[in-house]
Amino acid sequence: QVQLVESGGGLVQAGDSLRLSCAASGRAFSSYPLGWFRQAPGKEREFVAAVSWSAINTLYTDSVNGRFTISRDVAKNTVYLQMNSLKPEDTAVYYCAATPSPRPATVYVSDYQYEHWGQGTQVTVSS
């Protein structure tokens, strides 16, 4: 069983940076692809970024490509989302997700592909 706990959210101004962290428990974490999703008020949850468990591959939604970076630290059982040049439209609750996979290079972009979810952390970007 994997448990995920996000942290690092907050209220920032447009153009600022934040780094979200997601700490995982569970011995199999190193072989889990990971993802970040977000949900803004009144909108459906959307994919933000993903990383394969080998860390070879990453993928980003177009709106954050070049501004956000996903990374993982296997030794710390943690996945990060570095968010730069934040915009008001980035305001949302951010969730990390993990799922077991036998494929070291695979990334997953759909929420139904993930088995484990954190409770979310609020990011608010003021203009």
PDB file of C-alpha atoms in Angstrom:
ATOM      1  CA  GLN A   1       0.000   0.000   0.000  1.00  0.00           C
ATOM      2  CA  VAL A   2       1.236   3.469  -0.865  1.00  0.00           C
ATOM      3  CA  GLN A   3       0.183   6.609   0.996  1.00  0.00           C
ATOM      4  CA  LEU A   4       0.886  10.030  -0.470  1.00  0.00           C
ATOM      5  CA  VAL A   5       1.051  13.345   1.374  1.00  0.00           C
ATOM      6  CA  GLU A   6       1.416  16.621  -0.524  1.00  0.00           C
ATOM      7  CA  SER A   7       2.842  19.833   0.870  1.00  0.00           C
ATOM      8  CA  GLY A   8       4.198  23.155  -0.310  1.00  0.00           C
ATOM      9  CA  GLY A   9       1.071  24.876  -1.542  1.00  0.00           C
ATOM     10  CA  GLY A  10       0.230  28.444  -0.662  1.00  0.00           C
ATOM     11  CA  LEU A  11      -0.760  31.906  -1.813  1.00  0.00           C
ATOM     12  CA  VAL A  12       1.664  33.616  -4.182  1.00  0.00           C
ATOM     13  CA  GLN A  13       1.646  36.416  -6.727  1.00  0.00           C
ATOM     14  CA  ALA A  14       1.783  35.993 -10.476  1.00  0.00           C
ATOM     15  CA  GLY A  15       5.347  35.369 -11.583  1.00  0.00           C
ATOM     16  CA  ASP A  16       6.386  33.736  -8.318  1.00  0.00           C
ATOM     17  CA  SER A  17       7.572  30.170  -7.819  1.00  0.00           C
ATOM     18  CA  LEU A  18       6.498  27.304  -5.594  1.00  0.00           C
ATOM     19  CA  ARG A  19       7.770  23.799  -5.100  1.00  0.00           C
ATOM     20  CA  LEU A  20       5.269  21.121  -4.229  1.00  0.00           C
ATOM     21  CA  SER A  21       6.393  17.951  -2.513  1.00  0.00           C
ATOM     22  CA  CYS A  22       4.686  14.598  -2.273  1.00  0.00           C
ATOM     23  CA  ALA A  23       6.059  12.192   0.282  1.00  0.00           C
ATOM     24  CA  ALA A  24       5.232   8.545  -0.203  1.00  0.00           C
ATOM     25  CA  SER A  25       5.213   5.632   2.172  1.00  0.00           C
ATOM     26  CA  GLY A  26       5.617   2.130   0.890  1.00  0.00           C
ATOM     27  CA  ARG A  27       8.594   0.082  -0.127  1.00  0.00           C
ATOM     28  CA  ALA A  28       7.580  -0.219  -3.771  1.00  0.00           C
ATOM     29  CA  PHE A  29       7.561   3.504  -4.412  1.00  0.00           C
ATOM     30  CA  SER A  30      10.708   3.331  -6.522  1.00  0.00           C
ATOM     31  CA  SER A  31       8.880   1.276  -9.160  1.00  0.00           C
ATOM     32  CA  TYR A  32       5.790   3.496  -9.354  1.00  0.00           C
ATOM     33  CA  PRO A  33       5.236   6.046 -12.111  1.00  0.00           C
ATOM     34  CA  LEU A  34       4.109   9.315 -10.573  1.00  0.00           C
ATOM     35  CA  GLY A  35       1.937  12.172 -11.655  1.00  0.00           C
ATOM     36  CA  TRP A  36       0.627  15.562 -10.633  1.00  0.00           C
ATOM     37  CA  PHE A  37      -2.936  16.619 -11.359  1.00  0.00           C
ATOM     38  CA  ARG A  38      -4.900  19.728 -10.443  1.00  0.00           C
ATOM     39  CA  GLN A  39      -8.497  20.726 -10.034  1.00  0.00           C
ATOM     40  CA  ALA A  40      -9.700  24.305 -10.178  1.00  0.00           C
ATOM     41  CA  PRO A  41     -13.075  25.339  -8.737  1.00  0.00           C
ATOM     42  CA  GLY A  42     -15.896  24.276 -11.015  1.00  0.00           C
ATOM     43  CA  LYS A  43     -13.588  22.370 -13.333  1.00  0.00           C
ATOM     44  CA  GLU A  44     -12.643  18.759 -13.810  1.00  0.00           C
ATOM     45  CA  ARG A  45      -9.357  17.399 -12.539  1.00  0.00           C
ATOM     46  CA  GLU A  46      -6.670  17.736 -15.189  1.00  0.00           C
ATOM     47  CA  PHE A  47      -3.267  16.242 -15.843  1.00  0.00           C
ATOM     48  CA  VAL A  48      -0.264  18.458 -15.104  1.00  0.00           C
ATOM     49  CA  ALA A  49       2.915  16.374 -15.234  1.00  0.00           C
ATOM     50  CA  ALA A  50       4.163  12.813 -14.960  1.00  0.00           C
ATOM     51  CA  VAL A  51       7.440  10.961 -14.534  1.00  0.00           C
ATOM     52  CA  SER A  52       8.278   7.320 -15.176  1.00  0.00           C
ATOM     53  CA  TRP A  53       9.593   5.252 -12.308  1.00  0.00           C
ATOM     54  CA  SER A  54      12.996   5.112 -13.981  1.00  0.00           C
ATOM     55  CA  ALA A  55      12.858   8.928 -14.265  1.00  0.00           C
ATOM     56  CA  ILE A  56      13.867   8.554 -17.913  1.00  0.00           C
ATOM     57  CA  ASN A  57      10.650  10.079 -19.214  1.00  0.00           C
ATOM     58  CA  THR A  58       8.614  13.083 -18.188  1.00  0.00           C
ATOM     59  CA  LEU A  59       5.531  14.621 -19.739  1.00  0.00           C
ATOM     60  CA  TYR A  60       3.732  17.904 -19.216  1.00  0.00           C
ATOM     61  CA  THR A  61       0.474  19.418 -20.240  1.00  0.00           C
ATOM     62  CA  ASP A  62       0.996  22.211 -22.772  1.00  0.00           C
ATOM     63  CA  SER A  63      -0.045  25.005 -20.435  1.00  0.00           C
ATOM     64  CA  VAL A  64       2.787  24.301 -17.967  1.00  0.00           C
ATOM     65  CA  ASN A  65       5.489  23.047 -20.327  1.00  0.00           C
ATOM     66  CA  GLY A  66       8.608  25.122 -19.823  1.00  0.00           C
ATOM     67  CA  ARG A  67       7.406  26.504 -16.483  1.00  0.00           C
ATOM     68  CA  PHE A  68       6.932  23.385 -14.348  1.00  0.00           C
ATOM     69  CA  THR A  69       9.397  20.576 -13.658  1.00  0.00           C
ATOM     70  CA  ILE A  70       8.573  17.197 -12.155  1.00  0.00           C
ATOM     71  CA  SER A  71      11.304  15.227 -10.446  1.00  0.00           C
ATOM     72  CA  ARG A  72      11.636  12.375  -8.003  1.00  0.00           C
ATOM     73  CA  ASP A  73      14.050  11.503  -5.237  1.00  0.00           C
ATOM     74  CA  VAL A  74      13.921   7.776  -4.701  1.00  0.00           C
ATOM     75  CA  ALA A  75      16.073   7.901  -1.571  1.00  0.00           C
ATOM     76  CA  LYS A  76      13.589  10.298   0.029  1.00  0.00           C
ATOM     77  CA  ASN A  77      10.479   8.625  -1.427  1.00  0.00           C
ATOM     78  CA  THR A  78       9.414  12.025  -2.673  1.00  0.00           C
ATOM     79  CA  VAL A  79       8.226  13.530  -5.922  1.00  0.00           C
ATOM     80  CA  TYR A  80       8.437  17.264  -6.546  1.00  0.00           C
ATOM     81  CA  LEU A  81       6.729  19.755  -8.788  1.00  0.00           C
ATOM     82  CA  GLN A  82       8.762  22.912  -9.267  1.00  0.00           C
ATOM     83  CA  MET A  83       6.433  25.625 -10.514  1.00  0.00           C
ATOM     84  CA  ASN A  84       7.923  28.812 -11.937  1.00  0.00           C
ATOM     85  CA  SER A  85       6.349  31.872 -13.540  1.00  0.00           C
ATOM     86  CA  LEU A  86       3.038  31.062 -11.914  1.00  0.00           C
ATOM     87  CA  LYS A  87      -0.128  32.480 -13.429  1.00  0.00           C
ATOM     88  CA  PRO A  88      -3.571  33.052 -11.911  1.00  0.00           C
ATOM     89  CA  GLU A  89      -4.885  30.235 -14.097  1.00  0.00           C
ATOM     90  CA  ASP A  90      -2.592  27.842 -12.218  1.00  0.00           C
ATOM     91  CA  THR A  91      -4.795  28.291  -9.155  1.00  0.00           C
ATOM     92  CA  ALA A  92      -6.104  24.877  -8.132  1.00  0.00           C
ATOM     93  CA  VAL A  93      -5.829  22.048  -5.679  1.00  0.00           C
ATOM     94  CA  TYR A  94      -2.835  19.980  -6.715  1.00  0.00           C
ATOM     95  CA  TYR A  95      -2.793  16.219  -6.241  1.00  0.00           C
ATOM     96  CA  CYS A  96       0.002  13.724  -6.606  1.00  0.00           C
ATOM     97  CA  ALA A  97      -0.711  10.203  -7.770  1.00  0.00           C
ATOM     98  CA  ALA A  98       1.141   6.920  -8.028  1.00  0.00           C
ATOM     99  CA  THR A  99       0.505   3.565  -9.571  1.00  0.00           C
ATOM    100  CA  PRO A 100       2.432   0.316  -9.920  1.00  0.00           C
ATOM    101  CA  SER A 101       3.863  -0.489 -13.323  1.00  0.00           C
ATOM    102  CA  PRO A 102       6.279  -3.105 -14.721  1.00  0.00           C
ATOM    103  CA  ARG A 103       7.441  -0.644 -17.374  1.00  0.00           C
ATOM    104  CA  PRO A 104      10.314   1.598 -16.283  1.00  0.00           C
ATOM    105  CA  ALA A 105       9.842   4.186 -19.014  1.00  0.00           C
ATOM    106  CA  THR A 106       6.071   4.552 -19.028  1.00  0.00           C
ATOM    107  CA  VAL A 107       4.294   7.739 -18.002  1.00  0.00           C
ATOM    108  CA  TYR A 108       0.554   7.941 -17.401  1.00  0.00           C
ATOM    109  CA  VAL A 109      -1.575  10.978 -18.141  1.00  0.00           C
ATOM    110  CA  SER A 110      -5.100   9.852 -17.267  1.00  0.00           C
ATOM    111  CA  ASP A 111      -6.345   9.933 -13.707  1.00  0.00           C
ATOM    112  CA  TYR A 112      -8.027   6.526 -14.039  1.00  0.00           C
ATOM    113  CA  GLN A 113      -4.571   4.992 -14.589  1.00  0.00           C
ATOM    114  CA  TYR A 114      -3.463   5.895 -11.057  1.00  0.00           C
ATOM    115  CA  GLU A 115      -4.338   3.792  -8.024  1.00  0.00           C
ATOM    116  CA  HIS A 116      -3.059   5.975  -5.199  1.00  0.00           C
ATOM    117  CA  TRP A 117      -3.791   9.623  -4.511  1.00  0.00           C
ATOM    118  CA  GLY A 118      -2.800  12.249  -2.003  1.00  0.00           C
ATOM    119  CA  GLN A 119      -5.218  14.568  -0.252  1.00  0.00           C
ATOM    120  CA  GLY A 120      -4.204  17.617  -2.272  1.00  0.00           C
ATOM    121  CA  THR A 121      -2.576  20.960  -1.554  1.00  0.00           C
ATOM    122  CA  GLN A 122      -4.035  24.351  -2.463  1.00  0.00           C
ATOM    123  CA  VAL A 123      -2.131  26.678  -4.769  1.00  0.00           C
ATOM    124  CA  THR A 124      -3.520  30.170  -5.202  1.00  0.00           C
ATOM    125  CA  VAL A 125      -1.923  32.664  -7.577  1.00  0.00           C
ATOM    126  CA  SER A 126      -3.051  36.265  -7.339  1.00  0.00           C
ATOM    127  CA  SER A 127      -2.771  38.693 -10.230  1.00  0.00           C
TER     128      SER A 127
END
